[in-house]
PDB file of C-alpha atoms in Angstrom:
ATOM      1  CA  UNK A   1       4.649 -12.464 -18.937  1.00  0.00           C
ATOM      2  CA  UNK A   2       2.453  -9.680 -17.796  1.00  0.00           C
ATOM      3  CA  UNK A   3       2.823  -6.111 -18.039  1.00  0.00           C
ATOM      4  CA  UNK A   4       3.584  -5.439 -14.854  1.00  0.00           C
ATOM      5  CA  UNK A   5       6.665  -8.189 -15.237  1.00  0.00           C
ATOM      6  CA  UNK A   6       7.916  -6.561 -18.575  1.00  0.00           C
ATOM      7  CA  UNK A   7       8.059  -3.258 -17.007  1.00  0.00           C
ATOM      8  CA  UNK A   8       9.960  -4.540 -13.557  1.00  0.00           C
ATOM      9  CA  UNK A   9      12.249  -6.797 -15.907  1.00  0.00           C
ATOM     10  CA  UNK A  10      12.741  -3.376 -17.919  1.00  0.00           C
ATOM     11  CA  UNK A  11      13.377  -1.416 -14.698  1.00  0.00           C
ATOM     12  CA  UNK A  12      15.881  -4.047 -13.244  1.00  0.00           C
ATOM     13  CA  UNK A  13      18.229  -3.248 -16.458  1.00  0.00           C
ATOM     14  CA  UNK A  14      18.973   0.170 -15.382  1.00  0.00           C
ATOM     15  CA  UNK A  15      19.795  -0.672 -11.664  1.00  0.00           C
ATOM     16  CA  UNK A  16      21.498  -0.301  -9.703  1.00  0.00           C
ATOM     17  CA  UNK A  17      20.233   3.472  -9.727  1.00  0.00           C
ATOM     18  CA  UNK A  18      22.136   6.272  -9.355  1.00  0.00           C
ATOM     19  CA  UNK A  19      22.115   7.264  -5.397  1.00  0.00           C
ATOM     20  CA  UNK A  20      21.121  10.597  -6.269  1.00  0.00           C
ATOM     21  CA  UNK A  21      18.159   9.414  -8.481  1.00  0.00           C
ATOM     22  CA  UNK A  22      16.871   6.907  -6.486  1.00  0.00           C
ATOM     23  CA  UNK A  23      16.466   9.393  -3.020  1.00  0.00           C
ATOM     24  CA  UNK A  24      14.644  11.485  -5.472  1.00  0.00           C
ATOM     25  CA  UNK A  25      12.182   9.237  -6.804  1.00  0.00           C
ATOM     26  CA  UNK A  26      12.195   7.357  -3.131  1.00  0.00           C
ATOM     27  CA  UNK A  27      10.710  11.178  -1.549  1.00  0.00           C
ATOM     28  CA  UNK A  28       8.909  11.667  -4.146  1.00  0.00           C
ATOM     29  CA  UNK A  29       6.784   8.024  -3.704  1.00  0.00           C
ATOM     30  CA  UNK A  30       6.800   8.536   0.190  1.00  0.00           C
ATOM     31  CA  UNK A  31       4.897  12.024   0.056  1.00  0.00           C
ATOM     32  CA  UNK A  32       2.097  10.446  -2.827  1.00  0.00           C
ATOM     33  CA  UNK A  33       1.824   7.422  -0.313  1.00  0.00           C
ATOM     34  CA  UNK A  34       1.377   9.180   2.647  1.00  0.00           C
ATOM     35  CA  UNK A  35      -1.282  11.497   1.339  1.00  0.00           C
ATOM     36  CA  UNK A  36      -2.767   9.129  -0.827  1.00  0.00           C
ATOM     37  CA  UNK A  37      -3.420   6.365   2.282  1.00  0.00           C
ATOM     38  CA  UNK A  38      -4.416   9.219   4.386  1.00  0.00           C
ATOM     39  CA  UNK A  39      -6.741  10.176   2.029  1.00  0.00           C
ATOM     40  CA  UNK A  40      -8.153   7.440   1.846  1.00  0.00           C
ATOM     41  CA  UNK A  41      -9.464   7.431   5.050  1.00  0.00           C
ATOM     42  CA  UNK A  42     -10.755  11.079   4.656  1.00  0.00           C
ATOM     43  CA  UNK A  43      -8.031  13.155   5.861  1.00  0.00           C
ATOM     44  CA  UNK A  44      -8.158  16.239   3.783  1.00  0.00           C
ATOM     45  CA  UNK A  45      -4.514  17.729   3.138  1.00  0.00           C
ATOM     46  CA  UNK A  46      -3.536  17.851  -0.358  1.00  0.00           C
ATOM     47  CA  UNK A  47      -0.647  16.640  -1.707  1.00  0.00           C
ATOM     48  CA  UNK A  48       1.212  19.815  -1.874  1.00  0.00           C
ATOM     49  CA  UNK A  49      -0.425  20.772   1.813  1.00  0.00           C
ATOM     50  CA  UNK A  50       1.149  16.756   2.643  1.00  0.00           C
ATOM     51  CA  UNK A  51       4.875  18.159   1.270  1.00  0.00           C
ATOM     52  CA  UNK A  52       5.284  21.223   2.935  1.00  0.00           C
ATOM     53  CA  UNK A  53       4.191  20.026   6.044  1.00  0.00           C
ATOM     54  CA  UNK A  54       7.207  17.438   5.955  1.00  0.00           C
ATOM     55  CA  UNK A  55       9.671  19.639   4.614  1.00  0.00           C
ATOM     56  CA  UNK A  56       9.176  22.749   6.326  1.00  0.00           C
ATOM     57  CA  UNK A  57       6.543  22.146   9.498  1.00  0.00           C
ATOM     58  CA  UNK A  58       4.128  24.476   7.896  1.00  0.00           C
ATOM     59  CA  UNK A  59       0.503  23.442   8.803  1.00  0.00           C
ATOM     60  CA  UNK A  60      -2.511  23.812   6.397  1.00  0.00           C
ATOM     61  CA  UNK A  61      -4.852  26.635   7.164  1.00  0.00           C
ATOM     62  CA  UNK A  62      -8.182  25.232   8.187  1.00  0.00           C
ATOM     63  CA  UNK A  63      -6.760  21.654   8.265  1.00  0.00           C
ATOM     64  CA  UNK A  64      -7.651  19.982  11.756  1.00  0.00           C
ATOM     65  CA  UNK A  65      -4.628  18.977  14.076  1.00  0.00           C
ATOM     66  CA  UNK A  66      -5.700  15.250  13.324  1.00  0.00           C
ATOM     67  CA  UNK A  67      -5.057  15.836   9.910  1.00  0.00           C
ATOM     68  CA  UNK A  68      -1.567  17.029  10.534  1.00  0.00           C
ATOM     69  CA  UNK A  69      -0.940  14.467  13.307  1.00  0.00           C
ATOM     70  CA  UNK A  70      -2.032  11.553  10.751  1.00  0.00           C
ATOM     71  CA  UNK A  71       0.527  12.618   7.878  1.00  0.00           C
ATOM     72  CA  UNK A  72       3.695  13.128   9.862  1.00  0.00           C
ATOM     73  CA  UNK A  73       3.010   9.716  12.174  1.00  0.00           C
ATOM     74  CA  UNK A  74       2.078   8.400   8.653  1.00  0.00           C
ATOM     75  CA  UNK A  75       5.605   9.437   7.652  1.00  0.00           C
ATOM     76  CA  UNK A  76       7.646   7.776  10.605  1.00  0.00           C
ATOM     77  CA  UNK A  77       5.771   4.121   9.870  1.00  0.00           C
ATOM     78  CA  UNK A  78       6.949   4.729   6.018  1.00  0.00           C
ATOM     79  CA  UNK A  79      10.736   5.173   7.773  1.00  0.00           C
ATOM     80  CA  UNK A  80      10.264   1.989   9.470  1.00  0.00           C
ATOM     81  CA  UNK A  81       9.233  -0.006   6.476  1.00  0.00           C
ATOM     82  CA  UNK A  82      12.439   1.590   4.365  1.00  0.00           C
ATOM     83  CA  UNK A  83      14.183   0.430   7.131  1.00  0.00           C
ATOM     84  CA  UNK A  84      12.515  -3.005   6.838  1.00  0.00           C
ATOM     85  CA  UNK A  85      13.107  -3.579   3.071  1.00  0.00           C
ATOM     86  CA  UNK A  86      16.594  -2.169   3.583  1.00  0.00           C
ATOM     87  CA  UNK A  87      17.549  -5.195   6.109  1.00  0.00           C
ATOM     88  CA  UNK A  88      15.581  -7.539   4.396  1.00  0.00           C
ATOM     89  CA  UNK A  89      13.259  -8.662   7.405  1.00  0.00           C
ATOM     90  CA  UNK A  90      10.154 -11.052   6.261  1.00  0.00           C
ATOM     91  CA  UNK A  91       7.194  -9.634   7.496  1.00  0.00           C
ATOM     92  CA  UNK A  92       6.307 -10.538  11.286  1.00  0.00           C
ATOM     93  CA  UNK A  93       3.417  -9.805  13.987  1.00  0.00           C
ATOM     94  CA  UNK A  94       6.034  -7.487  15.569  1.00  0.00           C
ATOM     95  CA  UNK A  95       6.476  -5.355  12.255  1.00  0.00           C
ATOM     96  CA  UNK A  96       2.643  -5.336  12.045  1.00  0.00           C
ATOM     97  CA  UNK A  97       2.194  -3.932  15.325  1.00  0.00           C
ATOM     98  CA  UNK A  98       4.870  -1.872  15.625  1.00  0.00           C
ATOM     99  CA  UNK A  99       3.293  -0.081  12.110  1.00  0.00           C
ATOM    100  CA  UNK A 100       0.044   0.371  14.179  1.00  0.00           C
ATOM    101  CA  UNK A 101       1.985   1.926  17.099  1.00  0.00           C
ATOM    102  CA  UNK A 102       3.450   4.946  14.728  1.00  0.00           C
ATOM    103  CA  UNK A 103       0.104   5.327  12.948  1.00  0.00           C
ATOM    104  CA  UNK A 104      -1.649   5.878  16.327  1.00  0.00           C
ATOM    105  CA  UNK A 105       0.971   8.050  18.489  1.00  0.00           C
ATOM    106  CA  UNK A 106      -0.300  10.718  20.279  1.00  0.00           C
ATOM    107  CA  UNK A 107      -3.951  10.312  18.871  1.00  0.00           C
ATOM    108  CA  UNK A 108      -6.752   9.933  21.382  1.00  0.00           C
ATOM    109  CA  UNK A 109      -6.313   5.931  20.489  1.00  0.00           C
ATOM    110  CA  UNK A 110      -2.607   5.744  21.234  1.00  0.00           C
ATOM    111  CA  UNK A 111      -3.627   3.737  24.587  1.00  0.00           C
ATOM    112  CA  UNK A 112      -4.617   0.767  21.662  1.00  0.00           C
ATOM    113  CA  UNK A 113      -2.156   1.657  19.989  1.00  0.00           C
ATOM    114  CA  UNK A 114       0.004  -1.508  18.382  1.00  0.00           C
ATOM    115  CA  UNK A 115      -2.091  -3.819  20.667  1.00  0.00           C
ATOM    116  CA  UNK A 116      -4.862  -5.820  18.967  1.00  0.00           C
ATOM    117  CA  UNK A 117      -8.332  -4.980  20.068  1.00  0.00           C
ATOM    118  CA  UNK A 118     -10.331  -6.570  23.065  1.00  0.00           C
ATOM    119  CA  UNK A 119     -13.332  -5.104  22.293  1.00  0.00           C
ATOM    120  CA  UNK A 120     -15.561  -6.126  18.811  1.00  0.00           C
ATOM    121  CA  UNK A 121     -15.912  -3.903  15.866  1.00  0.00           C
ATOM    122  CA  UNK A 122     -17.919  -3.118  12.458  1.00  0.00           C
ATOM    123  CA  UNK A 123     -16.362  -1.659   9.505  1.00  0.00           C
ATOM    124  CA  UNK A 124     -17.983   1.325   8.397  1.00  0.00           C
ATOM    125  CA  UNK A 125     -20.448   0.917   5.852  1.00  0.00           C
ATOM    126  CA  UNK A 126     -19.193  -2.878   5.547  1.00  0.00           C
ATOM    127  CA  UNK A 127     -21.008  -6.265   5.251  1.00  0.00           C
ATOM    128  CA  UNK A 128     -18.453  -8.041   6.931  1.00  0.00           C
ATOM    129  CA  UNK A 129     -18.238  -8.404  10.734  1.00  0.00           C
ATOM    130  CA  UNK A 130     -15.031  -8.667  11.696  1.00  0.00           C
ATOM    131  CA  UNK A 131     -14.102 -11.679  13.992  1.00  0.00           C
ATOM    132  CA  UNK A 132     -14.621 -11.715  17.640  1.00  0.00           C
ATOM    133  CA  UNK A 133     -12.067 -10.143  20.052  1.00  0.00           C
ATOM    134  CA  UNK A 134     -10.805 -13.530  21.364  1.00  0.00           C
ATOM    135  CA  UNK A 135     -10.066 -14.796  17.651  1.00  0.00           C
ATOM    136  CA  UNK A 136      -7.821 -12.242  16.600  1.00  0.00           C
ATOM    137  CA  UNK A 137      -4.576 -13.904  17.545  1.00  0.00           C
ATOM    138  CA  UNK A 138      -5.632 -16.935  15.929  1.00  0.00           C
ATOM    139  CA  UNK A 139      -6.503 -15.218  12.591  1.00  0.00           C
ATOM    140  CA  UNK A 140      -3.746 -13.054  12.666  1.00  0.00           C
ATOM    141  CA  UNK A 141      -1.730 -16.311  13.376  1.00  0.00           C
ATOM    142  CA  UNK A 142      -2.934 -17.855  10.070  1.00  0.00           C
ATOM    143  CA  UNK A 143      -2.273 -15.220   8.343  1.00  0.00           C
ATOM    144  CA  UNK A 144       1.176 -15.238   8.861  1.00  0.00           C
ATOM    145  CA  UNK A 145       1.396 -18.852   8.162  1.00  0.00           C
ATOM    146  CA  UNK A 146      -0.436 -18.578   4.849  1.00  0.00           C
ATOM    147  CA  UNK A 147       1.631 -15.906   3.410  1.00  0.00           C
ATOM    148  CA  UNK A 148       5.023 -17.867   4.124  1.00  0.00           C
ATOM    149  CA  UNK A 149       3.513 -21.440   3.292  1.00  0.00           C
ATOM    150  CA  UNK A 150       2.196 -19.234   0.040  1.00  0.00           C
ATOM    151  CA  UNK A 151       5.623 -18.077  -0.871  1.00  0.00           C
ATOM    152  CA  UNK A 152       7.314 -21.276  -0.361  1.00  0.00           C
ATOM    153  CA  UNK A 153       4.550 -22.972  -2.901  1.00  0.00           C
ATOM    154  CA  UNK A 154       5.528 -20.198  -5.271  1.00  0.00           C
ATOM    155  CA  UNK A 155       2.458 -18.572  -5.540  1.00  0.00           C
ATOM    156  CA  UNK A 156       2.716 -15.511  -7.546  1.00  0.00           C
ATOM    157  CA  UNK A 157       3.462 -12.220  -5.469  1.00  0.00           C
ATOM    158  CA  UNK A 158       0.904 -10.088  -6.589  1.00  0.00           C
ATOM    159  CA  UNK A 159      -1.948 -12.347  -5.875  1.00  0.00           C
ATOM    160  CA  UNK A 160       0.185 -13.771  -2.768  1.00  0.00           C
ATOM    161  CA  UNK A 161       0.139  -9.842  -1.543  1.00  0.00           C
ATOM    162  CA  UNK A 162      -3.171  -8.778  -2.250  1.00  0.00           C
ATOM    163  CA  UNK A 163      -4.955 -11.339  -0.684  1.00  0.00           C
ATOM    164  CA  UNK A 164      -2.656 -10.860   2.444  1.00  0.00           C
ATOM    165  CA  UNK A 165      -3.855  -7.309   2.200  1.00  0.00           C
ATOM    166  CA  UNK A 166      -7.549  -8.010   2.004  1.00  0.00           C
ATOM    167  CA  UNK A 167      -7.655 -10.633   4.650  1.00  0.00           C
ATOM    168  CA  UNK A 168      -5.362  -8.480   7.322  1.00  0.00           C
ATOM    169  CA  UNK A 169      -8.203  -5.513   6.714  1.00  0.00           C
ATOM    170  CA  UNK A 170     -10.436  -8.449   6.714  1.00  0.00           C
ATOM    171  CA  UNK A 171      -9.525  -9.672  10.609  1.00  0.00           C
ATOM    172  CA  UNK A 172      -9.851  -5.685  11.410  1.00  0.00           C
ATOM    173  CA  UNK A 173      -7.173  -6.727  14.079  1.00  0.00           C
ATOM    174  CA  UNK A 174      -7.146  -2.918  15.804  1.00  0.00           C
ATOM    175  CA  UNK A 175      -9.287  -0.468  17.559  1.00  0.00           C
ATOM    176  CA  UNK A 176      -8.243   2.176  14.648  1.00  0.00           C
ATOM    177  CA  UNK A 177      -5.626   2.325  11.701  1.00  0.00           C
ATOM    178  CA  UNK A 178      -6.291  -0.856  10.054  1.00  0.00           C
ATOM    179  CA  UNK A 179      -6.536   0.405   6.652  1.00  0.00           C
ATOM    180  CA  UNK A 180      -3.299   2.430   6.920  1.00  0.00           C
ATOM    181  CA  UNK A 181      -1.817  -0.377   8.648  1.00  0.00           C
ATOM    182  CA  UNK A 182      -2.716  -2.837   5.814  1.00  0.00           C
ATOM    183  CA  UNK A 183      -1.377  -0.736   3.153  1.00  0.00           C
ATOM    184  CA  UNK A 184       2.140  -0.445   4.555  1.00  0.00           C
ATOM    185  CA  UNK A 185       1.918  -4.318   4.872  1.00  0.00           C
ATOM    186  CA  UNK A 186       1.252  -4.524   1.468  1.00  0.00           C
ATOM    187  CA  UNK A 187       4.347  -2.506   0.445  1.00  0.00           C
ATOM    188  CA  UNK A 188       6.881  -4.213   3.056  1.00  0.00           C
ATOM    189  CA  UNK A 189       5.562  -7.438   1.239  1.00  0.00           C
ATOM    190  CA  UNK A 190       5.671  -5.516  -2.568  1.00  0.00           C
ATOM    191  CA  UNK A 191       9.239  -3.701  -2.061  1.00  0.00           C
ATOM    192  CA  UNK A 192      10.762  -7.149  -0.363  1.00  0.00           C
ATOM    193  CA  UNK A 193       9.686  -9.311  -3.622  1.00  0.00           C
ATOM    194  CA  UNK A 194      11.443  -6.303  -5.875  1.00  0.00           C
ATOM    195  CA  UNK A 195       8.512  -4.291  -6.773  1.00  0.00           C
ATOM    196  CA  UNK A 196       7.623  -0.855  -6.687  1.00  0.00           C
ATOM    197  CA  UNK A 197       5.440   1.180  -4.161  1.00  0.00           C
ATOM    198  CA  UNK A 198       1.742   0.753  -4.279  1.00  0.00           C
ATOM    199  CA  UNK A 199      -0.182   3.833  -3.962  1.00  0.00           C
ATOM    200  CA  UNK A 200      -3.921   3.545  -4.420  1.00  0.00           C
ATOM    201  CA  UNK A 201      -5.385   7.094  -5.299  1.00  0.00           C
ATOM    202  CA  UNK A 202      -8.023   8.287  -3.192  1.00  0.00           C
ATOM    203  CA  UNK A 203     -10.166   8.487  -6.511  1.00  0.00           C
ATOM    204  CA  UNK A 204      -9.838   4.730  -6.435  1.00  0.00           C
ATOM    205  CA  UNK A 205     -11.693   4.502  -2.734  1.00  0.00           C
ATOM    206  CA  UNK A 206     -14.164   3.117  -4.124  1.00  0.00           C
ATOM    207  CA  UNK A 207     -13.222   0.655  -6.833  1.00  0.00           C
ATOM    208  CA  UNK A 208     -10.764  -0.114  -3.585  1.00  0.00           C
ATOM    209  CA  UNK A 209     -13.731  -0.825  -0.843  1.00  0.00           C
ATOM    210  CA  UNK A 210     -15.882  -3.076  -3.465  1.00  0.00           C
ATOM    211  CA  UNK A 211     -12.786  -4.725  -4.220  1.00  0.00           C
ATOM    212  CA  UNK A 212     -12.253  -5.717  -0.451  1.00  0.00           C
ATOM    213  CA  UNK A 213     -15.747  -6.622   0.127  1.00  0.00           C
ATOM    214  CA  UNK A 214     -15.918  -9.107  -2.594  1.00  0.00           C
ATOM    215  CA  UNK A 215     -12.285 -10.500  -1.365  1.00  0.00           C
ATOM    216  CA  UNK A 216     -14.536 -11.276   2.115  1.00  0.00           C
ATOM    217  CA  UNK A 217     -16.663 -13.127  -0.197  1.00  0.00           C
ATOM    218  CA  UNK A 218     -13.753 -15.246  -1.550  1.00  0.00           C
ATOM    219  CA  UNK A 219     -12.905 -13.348  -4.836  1.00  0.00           C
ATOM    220  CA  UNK A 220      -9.987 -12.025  -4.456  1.00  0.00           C
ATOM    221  CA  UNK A 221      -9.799 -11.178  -8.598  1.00  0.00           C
ATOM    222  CA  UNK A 222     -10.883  -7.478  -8.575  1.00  0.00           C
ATOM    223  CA  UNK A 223      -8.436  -6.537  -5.079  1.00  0.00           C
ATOM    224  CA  UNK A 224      -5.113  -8.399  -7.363  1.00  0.00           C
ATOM    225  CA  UNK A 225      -6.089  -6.278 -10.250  1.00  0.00           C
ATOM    226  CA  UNK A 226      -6.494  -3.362  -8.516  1.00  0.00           C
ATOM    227  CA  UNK A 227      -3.020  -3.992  -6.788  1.00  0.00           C
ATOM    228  CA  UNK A 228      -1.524  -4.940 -10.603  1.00  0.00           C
ATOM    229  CA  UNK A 229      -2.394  -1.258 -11.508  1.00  0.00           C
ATOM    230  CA  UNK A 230      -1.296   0.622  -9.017  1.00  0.00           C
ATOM    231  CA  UNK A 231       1.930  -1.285  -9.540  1.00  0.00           C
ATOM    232  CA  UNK A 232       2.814  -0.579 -12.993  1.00  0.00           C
ATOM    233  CA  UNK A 233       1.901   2.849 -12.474  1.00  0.00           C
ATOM    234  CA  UNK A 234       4.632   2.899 -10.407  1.00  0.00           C
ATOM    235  CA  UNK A 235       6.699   1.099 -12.097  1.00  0.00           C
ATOM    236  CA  UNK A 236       5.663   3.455 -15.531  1.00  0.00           C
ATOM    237  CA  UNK A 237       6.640   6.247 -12.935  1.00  0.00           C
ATOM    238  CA  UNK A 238       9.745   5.008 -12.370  1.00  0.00           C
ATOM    239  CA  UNK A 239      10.904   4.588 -15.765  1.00  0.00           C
ATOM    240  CA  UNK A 240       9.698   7.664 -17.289  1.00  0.00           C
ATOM    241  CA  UNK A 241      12.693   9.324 -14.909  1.00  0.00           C
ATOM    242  CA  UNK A 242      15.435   6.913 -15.479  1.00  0.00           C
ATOM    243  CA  UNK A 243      15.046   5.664 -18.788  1.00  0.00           C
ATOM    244  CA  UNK A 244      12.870   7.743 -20.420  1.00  0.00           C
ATOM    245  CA  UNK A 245      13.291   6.248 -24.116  1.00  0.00           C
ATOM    246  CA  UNK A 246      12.301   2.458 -23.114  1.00  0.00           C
ATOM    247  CA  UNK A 247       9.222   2.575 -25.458  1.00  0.00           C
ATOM    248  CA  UNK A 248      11.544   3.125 -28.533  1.00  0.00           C
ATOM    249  CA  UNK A 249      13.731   0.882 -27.241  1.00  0.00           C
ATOM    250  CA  UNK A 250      11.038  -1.469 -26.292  1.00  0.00           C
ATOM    251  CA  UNK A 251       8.003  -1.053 -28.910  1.00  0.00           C
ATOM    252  CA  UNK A 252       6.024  -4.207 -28.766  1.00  0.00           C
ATOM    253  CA  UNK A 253       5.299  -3.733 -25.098  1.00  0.00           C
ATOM    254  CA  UNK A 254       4.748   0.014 -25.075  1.00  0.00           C
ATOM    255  CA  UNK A 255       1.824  -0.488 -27.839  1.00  0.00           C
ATOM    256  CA  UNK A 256       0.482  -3.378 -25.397  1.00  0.00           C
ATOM    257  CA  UNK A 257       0.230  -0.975 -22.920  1.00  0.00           C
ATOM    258  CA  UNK A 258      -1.110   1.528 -24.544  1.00  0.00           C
ATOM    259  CA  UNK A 259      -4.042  -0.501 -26.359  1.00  0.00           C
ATOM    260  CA  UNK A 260      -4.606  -1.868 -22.992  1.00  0.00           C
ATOM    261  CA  UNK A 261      -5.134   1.899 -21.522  1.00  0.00           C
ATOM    262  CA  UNK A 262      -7.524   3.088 -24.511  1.00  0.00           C
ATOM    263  CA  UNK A 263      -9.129  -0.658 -23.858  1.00  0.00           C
ATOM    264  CA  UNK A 264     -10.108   0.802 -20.321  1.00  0.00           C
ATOM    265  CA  UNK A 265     -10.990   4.284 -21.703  1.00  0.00           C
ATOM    266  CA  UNK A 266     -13.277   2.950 -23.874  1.00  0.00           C
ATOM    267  CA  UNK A 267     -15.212   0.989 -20.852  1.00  0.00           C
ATOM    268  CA  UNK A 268     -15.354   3.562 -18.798  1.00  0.00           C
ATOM    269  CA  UNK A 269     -17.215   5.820 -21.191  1.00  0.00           C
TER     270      UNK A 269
END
């Protein structure tokens, strides 16, 4: 069993969670996404500039409107995929586009907003050409098909998800908001299989962009671990609120964790 199972399997003894605890750490997750995916993409509002925006409508001083305009539409798609996990709904084109259509309201590309693109595209800095205009449906089509046929083989949901991930950003199937768009995917997918949030830190970007260029290529190895460790962060998040002695409780897998942190340390000195 890997880390990341220990700690869920460690997790899933203290739920269900208090309702009070759970909104917390739920609010608190939903303002690191947002700003963290924004970021991502180069919008500029810190964290704290991302919270009291949401909380109390105050803008950032020198921030541009699109800035703004990007974190609270970010906020309504992360509504809609609570609301998704809460009812249990597998993933469908209609969730996928209806993601895009919150990401891009009232933008200056709301017009392609939640409609895939007719036009073709390049990926900023990318190898990879994205597929023609007239093979998106197809593609997106497969996609689909491969992440249910995937889940009925059993294949494991962390490599299952991340490869979904890589291959929707892959396909490029909008005009704009297709890494955003990807990234709530990825949760929907995460949160319905009983894991915690993803949130890849904008310091990641660009451990996160080789990661997706080599999945083009067919290795899909460095995008999984990448997803793995954002994971367990979470998940390490998670527990140090609601059961804050596990690693007493829990020894042998705390000091695997911990030689497996001073392990990466070491190589990145």
């Amino acid at each position: 069993m890997n880390s990341v199972e220990q700690l869920k399997k460690i997790l899933d003894t203290r739920r269900p969670l208090d309702p009070i605890t759970s909104k917390s750490l739920q609010n608190d997750f939903m303002i690191r996404y947002n700003q963290a995916s924004n970021a991502i993409e180069g919008n500029q509002l810190t964290l704290v500039e991302t919270r009291v925006l949401l909380e109390n409508g105050i803008t950032a001083k020198g921030k541009t409107f699109k800035d703004h305009l990007d974190v609270i539409n970010h906020q309504e798609a992360i509504y809609y995929l609570l609301d998704l996990v809460k009812d249990k709904e597998p993933l469908s084109e209609r969730h996928i586009k209806e993601f895009n259509a919150l990401l891009l309201k009232s933008t200056k590309d709301e017009i392609y907003s939640g409609k895939y693109r007719s036009v073709p595209v390049m990926i900023q800095g990318a190898k990879h050409v994205p597929p023609q205009p007239y093979l998106v449906q197809n593609e997106m089509d497969r996609l689909l098909e491969k992440n249910t046929k995937d889940k009925e083989v059993g294949k494991p949901d962390l490599e299952r998800i991340a490869e979904l991930h890589a291959d929707f950003v892959r396909i490029h199937p909008f005009v704009d908001g297709n890494g955003r768009t990807g990234r709530l995917i990825m949760n929907v997918e995460l949160m319905n299989a009983g894991y915690s949030i993803a949130i890849i830190e904008p310091t990641e970007r660009e451990d996160y962009y080789n990661a997706l260029e080599q999945a083009d290529e067919g290795n899909y190895k460095p995008i999984t671990h990448l997803l793995t460790e954002s994971v367990q962060r979470s998940l390490e998040r998670e527990l140090q609120v609601v059961y804050p002695d596990w690693q007493k409780d829990y020894p042998q897998i705390a000091y695997q964790l911990a030689s497996c942190s001073r392990k990466k340390l070491e190589n990145q000195v």
